[in-house]
CSV table of C-alpha atoms in Angstrom, one decimal:
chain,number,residue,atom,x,y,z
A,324,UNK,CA,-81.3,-24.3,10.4
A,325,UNK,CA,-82.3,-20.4,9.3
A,326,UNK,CA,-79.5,-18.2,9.4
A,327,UNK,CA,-79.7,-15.4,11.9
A,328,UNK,CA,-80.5,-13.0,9.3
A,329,UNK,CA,-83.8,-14.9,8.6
A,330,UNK,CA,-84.2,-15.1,12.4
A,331,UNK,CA,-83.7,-11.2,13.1
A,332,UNK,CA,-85.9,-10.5,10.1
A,333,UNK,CA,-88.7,-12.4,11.3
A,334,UNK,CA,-88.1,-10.9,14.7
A,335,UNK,CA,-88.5,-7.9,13.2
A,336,UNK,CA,-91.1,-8.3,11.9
A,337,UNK,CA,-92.8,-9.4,15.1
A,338,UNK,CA,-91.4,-6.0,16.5
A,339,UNK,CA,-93.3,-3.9,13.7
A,340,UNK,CA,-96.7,-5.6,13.8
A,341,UNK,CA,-96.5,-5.1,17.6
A,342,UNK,CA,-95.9,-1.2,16.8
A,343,UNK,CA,-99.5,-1.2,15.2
A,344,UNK,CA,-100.9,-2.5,18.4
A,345,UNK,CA,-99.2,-1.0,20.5
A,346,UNK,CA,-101.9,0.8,23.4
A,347,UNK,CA,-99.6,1.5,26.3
A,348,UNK,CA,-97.0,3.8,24.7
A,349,UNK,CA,-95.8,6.7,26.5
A,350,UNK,CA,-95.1,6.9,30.4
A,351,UNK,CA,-96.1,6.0,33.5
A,352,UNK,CA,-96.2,7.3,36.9
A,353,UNK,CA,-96.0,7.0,40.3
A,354,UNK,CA,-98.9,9.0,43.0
A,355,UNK,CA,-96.3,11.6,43.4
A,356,UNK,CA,-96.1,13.1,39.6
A,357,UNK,CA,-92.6,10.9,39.2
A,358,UNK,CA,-92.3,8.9,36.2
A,359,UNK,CA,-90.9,5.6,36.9
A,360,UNK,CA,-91.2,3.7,33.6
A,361,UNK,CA,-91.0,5.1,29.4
A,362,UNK,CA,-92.0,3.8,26.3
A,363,UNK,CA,-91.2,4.7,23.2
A,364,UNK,CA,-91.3,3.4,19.3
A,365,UNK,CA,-88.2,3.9,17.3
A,366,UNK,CA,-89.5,3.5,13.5
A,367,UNK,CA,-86.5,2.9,10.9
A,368,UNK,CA,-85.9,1.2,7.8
A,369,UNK,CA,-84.9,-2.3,6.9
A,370,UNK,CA,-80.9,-2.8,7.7
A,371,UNK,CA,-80.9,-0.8,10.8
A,372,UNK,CA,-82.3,-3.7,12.9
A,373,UNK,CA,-78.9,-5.6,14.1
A,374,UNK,CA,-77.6,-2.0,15.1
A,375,UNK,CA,-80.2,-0.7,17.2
A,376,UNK,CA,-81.0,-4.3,18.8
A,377,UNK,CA,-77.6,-3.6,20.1
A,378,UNK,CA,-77.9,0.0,20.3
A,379,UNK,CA,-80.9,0.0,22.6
A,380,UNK,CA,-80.0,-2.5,25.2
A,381,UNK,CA,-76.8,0.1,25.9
A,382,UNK,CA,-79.3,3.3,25.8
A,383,UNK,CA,-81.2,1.5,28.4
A,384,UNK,CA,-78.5,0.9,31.2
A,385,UNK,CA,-77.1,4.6,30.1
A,386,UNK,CA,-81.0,6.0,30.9
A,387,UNK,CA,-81.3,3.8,34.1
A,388,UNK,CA,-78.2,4.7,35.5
A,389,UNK,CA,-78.6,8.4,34.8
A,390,UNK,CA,-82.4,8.6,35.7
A,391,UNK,CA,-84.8,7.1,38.2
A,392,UNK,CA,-86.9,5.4,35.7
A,393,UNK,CA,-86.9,2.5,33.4
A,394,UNK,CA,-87.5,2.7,29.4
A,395,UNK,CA,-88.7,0.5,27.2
A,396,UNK,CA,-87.9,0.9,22.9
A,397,UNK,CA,-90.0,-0.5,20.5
A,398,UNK,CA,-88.3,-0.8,17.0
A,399,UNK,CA,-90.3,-0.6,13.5
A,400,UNK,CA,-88.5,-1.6,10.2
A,401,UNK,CA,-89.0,-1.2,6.7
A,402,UNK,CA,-88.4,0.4,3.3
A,403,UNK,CA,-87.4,4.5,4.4
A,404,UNK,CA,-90.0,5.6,2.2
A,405,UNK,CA,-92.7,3.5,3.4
A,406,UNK,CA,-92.2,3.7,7.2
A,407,UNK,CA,-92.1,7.7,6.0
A,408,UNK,CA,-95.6,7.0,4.9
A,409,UNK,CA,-96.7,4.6,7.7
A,410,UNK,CA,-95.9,7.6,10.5
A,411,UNK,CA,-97.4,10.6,8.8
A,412,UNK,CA,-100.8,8.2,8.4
A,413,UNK,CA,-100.1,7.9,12.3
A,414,UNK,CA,-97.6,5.3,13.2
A,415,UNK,CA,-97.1,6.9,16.8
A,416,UNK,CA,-93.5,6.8,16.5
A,417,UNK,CA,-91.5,8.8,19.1
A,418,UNK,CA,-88.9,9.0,17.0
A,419,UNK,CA,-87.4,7.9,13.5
A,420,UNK,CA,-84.2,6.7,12.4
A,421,UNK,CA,-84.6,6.8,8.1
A,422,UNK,CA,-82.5,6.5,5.6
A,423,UNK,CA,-82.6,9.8,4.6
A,424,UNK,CA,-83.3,13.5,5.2
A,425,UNK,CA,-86.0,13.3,2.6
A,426,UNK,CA,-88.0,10.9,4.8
A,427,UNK,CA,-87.9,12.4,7.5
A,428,UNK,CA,-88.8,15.8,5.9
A,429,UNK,CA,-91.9,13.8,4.8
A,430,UNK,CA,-92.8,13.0,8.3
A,431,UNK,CA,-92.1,17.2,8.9
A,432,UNK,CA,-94.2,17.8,6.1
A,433,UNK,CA,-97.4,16.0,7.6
A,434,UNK,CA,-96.8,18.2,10.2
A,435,UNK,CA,-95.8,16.1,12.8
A,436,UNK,CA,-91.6,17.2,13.2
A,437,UNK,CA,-91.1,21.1,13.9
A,438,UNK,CA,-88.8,23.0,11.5
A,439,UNK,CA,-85.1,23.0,12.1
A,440,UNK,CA,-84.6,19.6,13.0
A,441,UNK,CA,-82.0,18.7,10.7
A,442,UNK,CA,-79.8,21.1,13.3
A,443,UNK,CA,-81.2,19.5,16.4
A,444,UNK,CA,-78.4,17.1,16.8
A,445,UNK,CA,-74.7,17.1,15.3
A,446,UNK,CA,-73.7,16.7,11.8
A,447,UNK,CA,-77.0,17.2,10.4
A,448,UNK,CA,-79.0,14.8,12.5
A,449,UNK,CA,-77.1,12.3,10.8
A,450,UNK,CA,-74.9,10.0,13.6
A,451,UNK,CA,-73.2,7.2,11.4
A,452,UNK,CA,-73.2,7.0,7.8
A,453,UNK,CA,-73.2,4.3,5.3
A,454,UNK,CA,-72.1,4.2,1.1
A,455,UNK,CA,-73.3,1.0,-1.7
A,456,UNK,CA,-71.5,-1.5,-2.7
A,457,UNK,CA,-71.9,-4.5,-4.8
A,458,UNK,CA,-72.2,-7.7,-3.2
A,459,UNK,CA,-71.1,-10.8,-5.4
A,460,UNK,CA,-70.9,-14.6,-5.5
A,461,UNK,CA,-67.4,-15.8,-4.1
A,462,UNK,CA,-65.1,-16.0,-6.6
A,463,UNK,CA,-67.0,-13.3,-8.6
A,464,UNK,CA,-68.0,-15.0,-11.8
A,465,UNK,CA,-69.5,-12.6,-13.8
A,466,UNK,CA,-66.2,-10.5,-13.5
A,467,UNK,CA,-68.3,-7.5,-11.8
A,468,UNK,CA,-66.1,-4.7,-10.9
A,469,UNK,CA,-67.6,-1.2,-11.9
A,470,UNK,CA,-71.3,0.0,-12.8
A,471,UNK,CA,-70.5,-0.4,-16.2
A,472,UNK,CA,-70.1,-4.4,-15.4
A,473,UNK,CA,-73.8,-4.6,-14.5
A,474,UNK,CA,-75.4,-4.1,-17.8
A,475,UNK,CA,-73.3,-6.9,-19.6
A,476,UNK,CA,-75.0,-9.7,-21.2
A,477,UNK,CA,-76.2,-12.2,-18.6
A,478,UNK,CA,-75.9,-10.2,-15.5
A,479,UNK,CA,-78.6,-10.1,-13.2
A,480,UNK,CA,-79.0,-6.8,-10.8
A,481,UNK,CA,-80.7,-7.1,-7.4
A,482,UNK,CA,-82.0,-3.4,-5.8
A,483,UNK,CA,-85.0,-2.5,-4.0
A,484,UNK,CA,-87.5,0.0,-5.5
A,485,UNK,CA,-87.1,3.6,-5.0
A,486,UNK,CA,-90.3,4.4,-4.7
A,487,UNK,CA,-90.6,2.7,-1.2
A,488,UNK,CA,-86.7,2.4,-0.4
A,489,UNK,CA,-84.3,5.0,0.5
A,490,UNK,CA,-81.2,2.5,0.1
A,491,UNK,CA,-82.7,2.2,-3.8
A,492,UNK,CA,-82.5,6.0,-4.3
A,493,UNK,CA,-79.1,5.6,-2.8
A,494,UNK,CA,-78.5,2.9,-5.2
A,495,UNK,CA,-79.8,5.1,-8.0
A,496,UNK,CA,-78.0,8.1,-7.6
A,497,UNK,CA,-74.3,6.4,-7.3
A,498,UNK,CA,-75.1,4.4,-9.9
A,499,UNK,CA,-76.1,7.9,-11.5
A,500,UNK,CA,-73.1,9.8,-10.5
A,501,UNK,CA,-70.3,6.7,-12.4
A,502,UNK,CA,-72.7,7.6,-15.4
A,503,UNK,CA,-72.3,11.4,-15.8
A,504,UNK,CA,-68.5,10.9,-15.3
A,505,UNK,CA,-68.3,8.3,-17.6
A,506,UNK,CA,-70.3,9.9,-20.6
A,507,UNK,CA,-68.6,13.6,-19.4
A,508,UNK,CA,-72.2,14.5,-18.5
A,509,UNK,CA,-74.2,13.7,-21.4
A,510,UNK,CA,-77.4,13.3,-19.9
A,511,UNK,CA,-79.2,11.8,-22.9
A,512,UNK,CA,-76.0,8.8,-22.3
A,513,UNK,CA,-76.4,8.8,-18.8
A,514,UNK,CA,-80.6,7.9,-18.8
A,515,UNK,CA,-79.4,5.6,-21.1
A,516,UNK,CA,-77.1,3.6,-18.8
A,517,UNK,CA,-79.8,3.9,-16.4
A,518,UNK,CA,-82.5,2.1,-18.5
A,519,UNK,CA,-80.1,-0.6,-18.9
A,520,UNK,CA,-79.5,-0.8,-15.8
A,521,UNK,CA,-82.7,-1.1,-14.2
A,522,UNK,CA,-83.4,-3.5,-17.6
A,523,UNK,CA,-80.6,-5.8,-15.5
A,524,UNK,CA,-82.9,-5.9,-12.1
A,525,UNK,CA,-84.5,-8.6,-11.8
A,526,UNK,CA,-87.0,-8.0,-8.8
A,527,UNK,CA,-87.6,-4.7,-6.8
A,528,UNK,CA,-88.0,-5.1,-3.3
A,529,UNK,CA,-90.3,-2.9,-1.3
A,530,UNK,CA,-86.8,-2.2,1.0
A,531,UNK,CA,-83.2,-3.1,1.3
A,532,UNK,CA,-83.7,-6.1,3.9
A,533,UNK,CA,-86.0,-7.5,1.5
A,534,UNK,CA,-83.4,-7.3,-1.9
A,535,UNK,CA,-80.7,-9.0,0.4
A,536,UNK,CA,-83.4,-11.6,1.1
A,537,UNK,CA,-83.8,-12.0,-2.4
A,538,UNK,CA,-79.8,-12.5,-3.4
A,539,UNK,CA,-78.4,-14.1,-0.4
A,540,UNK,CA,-81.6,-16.5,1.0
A,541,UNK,CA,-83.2,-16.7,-2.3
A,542,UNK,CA,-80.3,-17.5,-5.1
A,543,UNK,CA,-81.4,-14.7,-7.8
A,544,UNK,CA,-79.4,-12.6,-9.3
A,545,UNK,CA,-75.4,-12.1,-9.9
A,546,UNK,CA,-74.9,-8.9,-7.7
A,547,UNK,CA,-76.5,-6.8,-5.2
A,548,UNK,CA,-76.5,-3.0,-4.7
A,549,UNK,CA,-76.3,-2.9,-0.9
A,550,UNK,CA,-75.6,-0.9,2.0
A,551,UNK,CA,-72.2,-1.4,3.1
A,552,UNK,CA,-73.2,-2.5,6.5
A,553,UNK,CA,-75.6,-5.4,4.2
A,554,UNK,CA,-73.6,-6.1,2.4
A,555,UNK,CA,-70.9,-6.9,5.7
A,556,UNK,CA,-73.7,-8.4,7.6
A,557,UNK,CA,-74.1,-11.2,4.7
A,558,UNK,CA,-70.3,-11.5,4.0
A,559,UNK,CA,-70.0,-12.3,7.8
A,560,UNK,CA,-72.7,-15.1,7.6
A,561,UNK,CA,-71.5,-16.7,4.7
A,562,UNK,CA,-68.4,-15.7,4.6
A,563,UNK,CA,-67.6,-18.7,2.2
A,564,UNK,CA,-70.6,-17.9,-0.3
A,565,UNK,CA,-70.2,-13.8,-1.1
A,566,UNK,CA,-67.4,-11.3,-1.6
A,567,UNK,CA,-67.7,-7.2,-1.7
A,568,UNK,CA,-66.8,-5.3,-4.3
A,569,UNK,CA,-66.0,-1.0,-4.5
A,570,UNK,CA,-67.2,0.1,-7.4
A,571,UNK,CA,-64.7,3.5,-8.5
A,572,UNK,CA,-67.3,6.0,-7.6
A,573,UNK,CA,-70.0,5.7,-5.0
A,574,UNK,CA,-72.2,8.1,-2.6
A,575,UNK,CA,-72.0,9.0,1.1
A,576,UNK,CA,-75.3,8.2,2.5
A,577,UNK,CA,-75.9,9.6,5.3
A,578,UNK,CA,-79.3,8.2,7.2
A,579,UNK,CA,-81.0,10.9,8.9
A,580,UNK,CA,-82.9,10.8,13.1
A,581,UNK,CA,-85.5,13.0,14.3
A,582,UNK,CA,-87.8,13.3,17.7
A,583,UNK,CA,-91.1,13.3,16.1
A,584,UNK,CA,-92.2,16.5,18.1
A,585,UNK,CA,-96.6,15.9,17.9
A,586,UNK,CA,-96.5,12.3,19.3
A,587,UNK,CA,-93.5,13.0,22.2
A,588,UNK,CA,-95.8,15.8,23.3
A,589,UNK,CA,-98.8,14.5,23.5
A,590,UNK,CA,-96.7,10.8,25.1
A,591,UNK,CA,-95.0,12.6,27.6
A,592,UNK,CA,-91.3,11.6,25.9
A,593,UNK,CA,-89.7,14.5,24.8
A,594,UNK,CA,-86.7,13.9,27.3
A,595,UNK,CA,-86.2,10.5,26.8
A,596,UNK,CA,-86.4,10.3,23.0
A,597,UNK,CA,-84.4,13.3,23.0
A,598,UNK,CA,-82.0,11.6,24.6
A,599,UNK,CA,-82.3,8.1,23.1
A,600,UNK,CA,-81.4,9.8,19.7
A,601,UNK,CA,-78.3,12.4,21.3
A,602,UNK,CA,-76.5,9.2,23.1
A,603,UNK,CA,-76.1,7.9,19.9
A,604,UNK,CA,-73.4,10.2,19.2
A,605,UNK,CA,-71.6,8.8,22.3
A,606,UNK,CA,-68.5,7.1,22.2
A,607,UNK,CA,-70.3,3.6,23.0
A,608,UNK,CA,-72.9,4.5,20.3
A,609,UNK,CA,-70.0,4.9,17.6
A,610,UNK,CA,-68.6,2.2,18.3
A,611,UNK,CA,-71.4,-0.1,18.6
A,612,UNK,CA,-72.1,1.8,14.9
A,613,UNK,CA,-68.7,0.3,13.8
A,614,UNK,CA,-69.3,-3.2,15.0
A,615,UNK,CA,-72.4,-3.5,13.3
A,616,UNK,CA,-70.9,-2.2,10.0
A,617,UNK,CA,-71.8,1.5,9.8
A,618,UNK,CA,-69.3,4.1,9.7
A,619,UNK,CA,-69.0,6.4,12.6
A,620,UNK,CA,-69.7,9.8,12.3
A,621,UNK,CA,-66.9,10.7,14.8
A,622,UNK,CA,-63.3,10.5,13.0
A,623,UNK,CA,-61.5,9.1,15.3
A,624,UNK,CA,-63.6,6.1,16.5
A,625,UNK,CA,-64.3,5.9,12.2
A,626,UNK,CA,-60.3,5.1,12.0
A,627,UNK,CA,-60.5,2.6,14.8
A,628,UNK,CA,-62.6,1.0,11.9
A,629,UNK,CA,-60.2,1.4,9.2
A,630,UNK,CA,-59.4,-2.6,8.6
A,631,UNK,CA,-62.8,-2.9,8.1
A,632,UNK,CA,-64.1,-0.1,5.9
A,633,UNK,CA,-62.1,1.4,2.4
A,634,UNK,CA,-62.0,5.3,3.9
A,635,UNK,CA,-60.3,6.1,0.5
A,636,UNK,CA,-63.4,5.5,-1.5
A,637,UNK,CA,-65.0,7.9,-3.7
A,638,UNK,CA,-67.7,9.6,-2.1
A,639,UNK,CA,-70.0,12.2,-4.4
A,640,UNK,CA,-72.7,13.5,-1.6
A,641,UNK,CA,-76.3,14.2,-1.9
A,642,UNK,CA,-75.1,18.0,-2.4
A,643,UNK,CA,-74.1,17.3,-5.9
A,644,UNK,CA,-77.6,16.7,-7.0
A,645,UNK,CA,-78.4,19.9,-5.8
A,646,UNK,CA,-80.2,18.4,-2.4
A,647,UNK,CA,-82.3,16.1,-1.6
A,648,UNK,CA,-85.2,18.4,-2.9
A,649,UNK,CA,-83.9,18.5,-6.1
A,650,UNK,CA,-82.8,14.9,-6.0
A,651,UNK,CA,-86.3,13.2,-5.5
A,652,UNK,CA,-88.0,15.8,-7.8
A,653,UNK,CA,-85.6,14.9,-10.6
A,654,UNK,CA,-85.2,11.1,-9.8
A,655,UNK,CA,-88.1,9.7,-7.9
A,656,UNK,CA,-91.6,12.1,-7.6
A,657,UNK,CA,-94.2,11.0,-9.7
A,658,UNK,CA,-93.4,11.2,-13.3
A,659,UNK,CA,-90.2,11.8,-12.8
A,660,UNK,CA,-86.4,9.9,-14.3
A,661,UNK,CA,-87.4,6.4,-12.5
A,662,UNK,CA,-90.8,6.2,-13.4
A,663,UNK,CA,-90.0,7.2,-16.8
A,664,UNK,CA,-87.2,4.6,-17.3
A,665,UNK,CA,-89.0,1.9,-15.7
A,666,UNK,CA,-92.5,2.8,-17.7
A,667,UNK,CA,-90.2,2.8,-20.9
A,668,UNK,CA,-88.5,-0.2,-20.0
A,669,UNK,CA,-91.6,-2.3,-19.3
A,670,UNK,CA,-93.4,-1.4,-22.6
A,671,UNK,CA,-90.5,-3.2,-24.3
């Protein structure tokens, strides 16, 4: 019998390919102007699915019971940087829930988001946040503790690709940040780590659901550079199989949501998907956040959470790259760090 992360996958999947067909978006109305039922299409990436299954049968009763009208939410998953793609070639999403601010700036930058949204909502658009981890075979045989443990002999790294996945540049730049501690900012050391590193991966998914796929359905590899809330979601179905390590320095990530002003316009949503994206600061939001392994973005429904999450953990943020600007410029635009490690690395 499939596991139910096979299951929600493939439900997911059903979800996204309905997105493409999808001809009765928008809203509906009654002969007096009132509208009586919404649709709209949430696009996000891969591990966000389990959350905001949960998260959008509770938006639903809060709308209904606050408005005289029904809503419907489609959800769209897949690697950040894709779905990015996918809704500035005209996914008619009404809004999107990515991985990270760069994503969505993509969307911006087809035109399609107005500028300021980053300020639209609390805590820079961003209402729960997550960090990587390593996930690892019970017991731990490789002995995988630190970044430096995953370019040993014989260890085989699972991460999606950062071209398509914005857990993967997540993945990158923690795995980055041990690295310029470690070698005291030596660049020239620190691309070298890297290259090993990414000499270690053994197959790069297109997005994060996809890598855990890969380690947890699939058998390969010794360790898995996850989102926390993953890497929780697989330790809770096999609890027996996989264990979680913290490595000593990781990064806050901190997924990014944003009304996607052209298409709520021209649907008729604005309100709703306004809405849909402000109730998930609510307390009810947070927690349902926590129970599906995010970390809150309110404190004090985040400590309600403390058995389950290390608060104490290292966090460098996306600020001490200089931005996510100057992050994806350096790391992952064409020609940049990754492809030149990963061209370097498949020449030998």
């Amino acid at each position: 019998m499939k596991k139910t992360i096979a299951k929600i996958a493939a439900f997911a999947l059903t979800l996204t390919t309905a997105v493409t067909a999808l001809t009765g978006c928008g809203s509906s109305s009654t002969a007096n102007g009132d509208v009586e039922h919404y649709s709209i299409i949430n696009v996000s990436y891969d591990p966000t699915r389990e959350l905001y299954v949960a998260y959008n049968e509770a938006f639903k009763k809060h709308w209904e019971s606050e408005h005289d009208s029904t809503v419907e939410i489609t959800q769209s998953h897949g690697g950040s940087g894709k779905q990015a793609l996918e809704v500035a070639n005209g996914n008619p999403a009404d809004v999107v829930t990515l991985a990270l601010e760069y994503d969505v700036k993509a969307v911006q930058d087809a035109g399609l988001i107005e500028d300021g949204w980053v300020d639209e909502f609390p805590l820079d658009s961003s209402p729960y946040t997550s960090t990587i981890v390593f996930l690892v075979r019970k017991g731990n045989p490789k002995n995988i503790l630190d970044w430096g443990d995953l370019v040993k002999d014989g260890v085989g790294v699972i991460t999606p690709n950062p071209k398509t996945s914005g857990g993967a540049r997540w993945n990158h730049l923690a795995a980055w940040a041990w690295a310029q501690k470690e070698y005291n900012d030596d660049e020239d050391k620190v691309i070298d780590y890297i290259t090993q590193l990414y000499q270690h991966v053994l197959v790069l998914d297109s997005g994060a659901r996809g890598a855990t796929t890969s380690f947890v359905e699939n058998g390969q590899g010794d360790v898995l550079l996850a989102w926390e809330n993953e890497a929780f979601l697989s330790l809770k179905e096999y609890p027996d199989d996989y264990e979680i390590v913290t490595p000593s320095i990781s990064i806050l990530a901190q997924p990014s949501v944003a009304v996607v002003d052209k298409v709520v316009d021209k649907n008729g949503t604005r309100e709703v998907a306004t809405e849909y994206l402000n109730y998930l600061y609510s307390d009810e939001a947070q927690r349902i956040a926590g129970e599906n392994f995010y970390r809150p973005s309110n404190q004090d429904i985040l400590n309600e959470f403390s058995d389950t999450f290390d608060l104490g953990i290292n966090l460098v943020t996306i600020n001490d790259f200089g931005g996510w600007d100057e992050a994806f410029e350096k790391h992952f635009s064409d020609g940049g760090l990754f492809d030149q490690i990963f061209d370097a690395g498949a020449e030998e």
